[in-house]
Coordinates of C-alpha atoms and ligand atoms in Angstrom, one line a residue:
X688 CA -3.9 1.4 25.0
X689 CA -2.8 -1.7 23.5
X690 CA -2.8 -1.6 19.6
X691 CA -2.0 -5.2 19.1
X692 CA -5.6 -5.8 17.5
X693 CA -4.5 -3.0 15.1
X694 CA -1.2 -4.3 14.7
X695 CA -2.5 -7.5 13.6
X696 CA -4.9 -6.1 11.2
X697 CA -2.1 -4.0 9.6
X698 CA 0.5 -6.8 9.2
X699 CA -2.4 -9.0 7.9
X700 CA -2.7 -6.4 5.1
X701 CA 1.0 -6.0 4.7
X702 CA 1.3 -9.8 3.8
X703 CA -1.7 -9.4 1.7
X704 CA -0.4 -6.2 -0.2
X705 CA 2.9 -7.5 -0.6
X706 CA 1.6 -10.9 -2.0
X707 CA -0.3 -8.7 -4.7
X708 CA 2.4 -6.8 -5.7
X709 CA 5.1 -9.9 -5.7
X710 CA 2.6 -11.1 -8.6
X711 CA 2.9 -8.1 -10.9
X712 CA 6.2 -6.2 -9.7
X713 CA 9.6 -6.9 -8.1
X714 CA 11.2 -5.2 -5.3
X715 CA 13.8 -2.7 -6.0
X716 CA 17.1 -4.5 -4.9
X717 CA 18.5 -1.3 -4.3
X718 CA 15.6 0.1 -2.2
X719 CA 13.2 -2.5 -0.5
X720 CA 10.6 0.2 -0.1
X721 CA 10.2 0.5 -3.7
X722 CA 8.7 -1.8 -6.1
X723 CA 8.9 -2.2 -10.1
X724 CA 6.6 -3.2 -12.4
X725 CA 7.6 -6.4 -14.1
X726 CA 7.2 -5.9 -17.9
X727 CA 5.0 -8.5 -19.4
X728 CA 6.6 -11.1 -21.4
X729 CA 7.4 -9.7 -25.0
X730 CA 7.3 -11.9 -27.9
X731 CA 9.7 -10.9 -30.2
X732 CA 7.8 -12.7 -33.2
X733 CA 4.7 -10.5 -32.3
X734 CA 4.2 -7.7 -35.0
X735 CA 0.4 -7.5 -35.0
X736 CA -0.4 -4.1 -34.2
X737 CA -3.5 -4.9 -32.0
X738 CA -1.3 -7.6 -30.2
X739 CA 1.2 -4.7 -29.3
X740 CA -1.4 -2.5 -28.5
X741 CA -3.0 -4.9 -26.2
X742 CA 0.5 -5.6 -24.5
X743 CA 1.0 -1.8 -23.6
X744 CA -2.4 -1.6 -22.4
X745 CA -1.7 -4.5 -20.0
X746 CA 1.6 -2.7 -19.0
X747 CA -0.5 0.3 -18.3
X748 CA -3.0 -1.2 -16.3
X749 CA -0.5 -3.1 -14.2
X750 CA 1.5 0.1 -13.7
X751 CA -1.7 1.5 -12.1
X752 CA -2.4 -1.3 -10.2
X753 CA 1.2 -1.3 -8.7
X754 CA 1.0 2.2 -7.9
X755 CA -2.0 1.9 -5.8
X756 CA -1.0 -1.2 -4.0
X757 CA 2.6 0.4 -3.7
X758 CA 1.0 3.5 -1.8
X759 CA -1.3 1.4 0.3
X760 CA 1.8 -0.6 1.4
X761 CA 3.5 2.8 2.3
X762 CA 0.8 3.6 4.6
X763 CA 0.4 0.2 6.1
X764 CA 4.2 0.2 7.0
X765 CA 3.8 4.3 8.3
X766 CA 1.0 3.0 10.5
X767 CA 3.3 0.0 11.6
X768 CA 6.0 2.4 12.6
X769 CA 3.6 4.7 14.5
X770 CA 2.5 1.8 16.6
X771 CA 6.5 0.7 17.2
X772 CA 7.1 4.7 18.2
X773 CA 4.0 5.2 20.3
X774 CA 2.5 7.8 17.9
X775 CA -0.2 5.7 16.5
X776 CA -3.8 6.4 17.3
X777 CA -3.0 10.2 18.0
X778 CA -4.0 13.2 15.5
X779 CA -0.9 14.4 13.8
X780 CA -2.2 17.7 13.8
X781 CA -3.5 18.4 17.2
X782 CA -2.3 15.2 19.3
X783 CA -5.8 14.5 20.2
X784 CA -6.3 10.9 20.7
X785 CA -8.2 9.4 17.2
X786 CA -11.4 7.8 18.0
X787 CA -11.1 4.0 18.5
X788 CA -14.3 3.5 16.1
X789 CA -12.5 5.4 13.7
X790 CA -9.5 3.6 13.7
X791 CA -11.6 0.3 13.5
X792 CA -13.0 1.8 10.3
X793 CA -9.7 2.9 9.1
X794 CA -6.7 1.7 10.6
X795 CA -4.6 3.9 8.5
X796 CA -6.0 7.2 9.9
X797 CA -3.5 9.2 11.4
X798 CA -5.9 12.5 12.1
X799 CA -8.8 13.2 14.0
X800 CA -12.1 13.7 12.4
X801 CA -11.5 17.4 12.4
X802 CA -8.0 17.2 10.9
X803 CA -8.8 14.7 8.2
X804 CA -6.7 15.1 5.0
X805 CA -9.3 15.5 2.3
Ligands
ZN1222 ZN1 -6.8 16.9 15.1

């Protein structure tokens, strides 16, 4: 089966995720798979407690979002790798073909319905 359609979907998602990530994080120069959250602009003149609290809250929110985006990007990259090495669309537990409708709903699926990780 040709996976071109899924490959295209995954590559589009990869571009979108990297774009979103690049707004709040930067690639770790020593490990391109890893992203680090950019610290918000720290204003050394800020001494107001509530402003500081806002800044930390923002950093926390960004860290959470960064984590989600990075995890998703890892899964997209793993799926693209499976297309490359020919293991895409096959359940990693029982080696049965994954239903194409299921892949359409979730191109990151790596298990059949029976072996879906909860
Ligand atoms: Zn299975």
